[in-house]
């Protein structure tokens, strides 16, 4: 049976690349977007062009009060497009960056990081567990910044650290359902994350390249294929692991 993967925040960047690589490996994909509907529809068209089925659903990953409604819309999409009650893989990718030294971090900015990157991941996963098939997979996205520090990223890295702990507990609690749960921690990547800072700011790009053993920052296609591979049956025995995909950043 064809797998169905849900990738949050997949209208662009790493989420888009992950969704396309899942499709290239023969899987169908449900993507979510917050505001970029046109870009999400374009990703759906790309997936369809690869011979797979795809659906785009709107989701604000930081708005926990909307998750019950999202689960209902997801259930309807599964029935309408696949005539199925459940999906196979959840990739919690949606996110944003906010940089400030600890002394300058605003509480509202901190709260938004928590809402999107930790509280949102926790309660979206909770809301979708009844729709996730036994034997399925969950991949949460973290960051290389939980291991290597960079000025201004304390709050962001801290909530990603919380996701790493959550991943271990999810793996333990969902083990009876044979659901494997892992966390992928990318290093610095050239996408439009945080306004495209790594991609578009030469000094920033050079700084992270100099920190990386392979001598450059990453691109989305360094990470998306790895996540797609982690969802495949080849990696069925990988569970409760933090997997860094950074080219050897900060070693």
Short mmCIF file of C-alpha atoms in Angstrom, two decimals, residues 9 12-18 21 93 95-97 140-145 150 153 156 160 184-202 204-212 215-227 242-249:
data_model
loop_
_atom_site.label_atom_id
_atom_site.label_comp_id
_atom_site.label_asym_id
_atom_site.label_seq_id
_atom_site.Cartn_x
_atom_site.Cartn_y
_atom_site.Cartn_z
CA UNK A 9 5.21 23.92 6.75
CA UNK A 12 8.77 26.27 0.81
CA UNK A 13 12.27 25.48 2.02
CA UNK A 14 13.11 22.28 3.80
CA UNK A 15 9.48 21.19 4.11
CA UNK A 16 8.95 21.51 0.36
CA UNK A 17 12.14 19.61 -0.36
CA UNK A 18 11.15 16.84 2.05
CA UNK A 21 11.71 13.67 -1.95
CA UNK A 93 8.72 20.70 10.21
CA UNK A 95 8.77 26.75 12.19
CA UNK A 96 10.39 30.15 12.20
CA UNK A 97 13.45 31.85 13.66
CA UNK A 140 10.47 16.04 14.48
CA UNK A 141 12.79 18.82 13.33
CA UNK A 142 15.36 20.24 15.71
CA UNK A 143 18.57 22.16 15.03
CA UNK A 144 22.32 21.79 15.16
CA UNK A 145 22.16 24.75 17.56
CA UNK A 150 25.69 30.72 18.28
CA UNK A 153 19.89 31.71 19.26
CA UNK A 156 15.27 29.03 19.59
CA UNK A 160 14.35 22.75 19.94
CA UNK A 184 16.48 15.37 12.68
CA UNK A 185 18.77 18.31 13.51
CA UNK A 186 19.90 20.24 10.42
CA UNK A 187 22.87 22.56 10.52
CA UNK A 188 22.87 25.95 8.81
CA UNK A 189 20.97 25.70 5.51
CA UNK A 190 20.55 28.02 2.54
CA UNK A 191 16.77 28.46 2.52
CA UNK A 192 14.49 31.43 3.19
CA UNK A 193 14.38 30.48 6.89
CA UNK A 194 14.84 33.57 9.09
CA UNK A 195 14.46 35.80 6.04
CA UNK A 196 17.05 33.85 4.05
CA UNK A 197 19.84 35.00 6.38
CA UNK A 198 22.18 32.06 5.74
CA UNK A 199 21.48 32.10 2.01
CA UNK A 200 21.61 35.85 1.40
CA UNK A 201 24.08 37.26 3.94
CA UNK A 202 27.66 36.50 2.80
CA UNK A 204 26.68 34.85 7.94
CA UNK A 205 27.08 32.16 5.28
CA UNK A 206 30.86 32.30 5.56
CA UNK A 207 30.76 32.11 9.36
CA UNK A 208 28.78 28.86 9.36
CA UNK A 209 30.77 27.43 6.44
CA UNK A 210 33.98 27.94 8.43
CA UNK A 211 32.36 26.03 11.34
CA UNK A 212 31.58 23.05 9.12
CA UNK A 215 33.50 23.58 4.22
CA UNK A 216 30.09 24.93 3.26
CA UNK A 217 26.61 25.45 4.62
CA UNK A 218 23.88 23.03 3.65
CA UNK A 219 21.13 23.27 1.08
CA UNK A 220 17.65 21.83 1.37
CA UNK A 221 18.57 18.90 -0.85
CA UNK A 222 21.18 17.84 1.72
CA UNK A 223 18.43 17.24 4.28
CA UNK A 224 15.12 16.47 2.54
CA UNK A 225 16.33 13.18 1.01
CA UNK A 226 17.64 12.05 4.40
CA UNK A 227 14.25 12.63 6.04
CA UNK A 242 18.77 12.51 17.31
CA UNK A 243 20.25 12.54 13.81
CA UNK A 244 22.27 15.62 12.91
CA UNK A 245 22.54 16.52 9.24
CA UNK A 246 25.04 19.35 9.24
CA UNK A 247 28.13 18.39 7.26
CA UNK A 248 30.04 18.22 10.54
CA UNK A 249 29.18 21.63 11.94
#
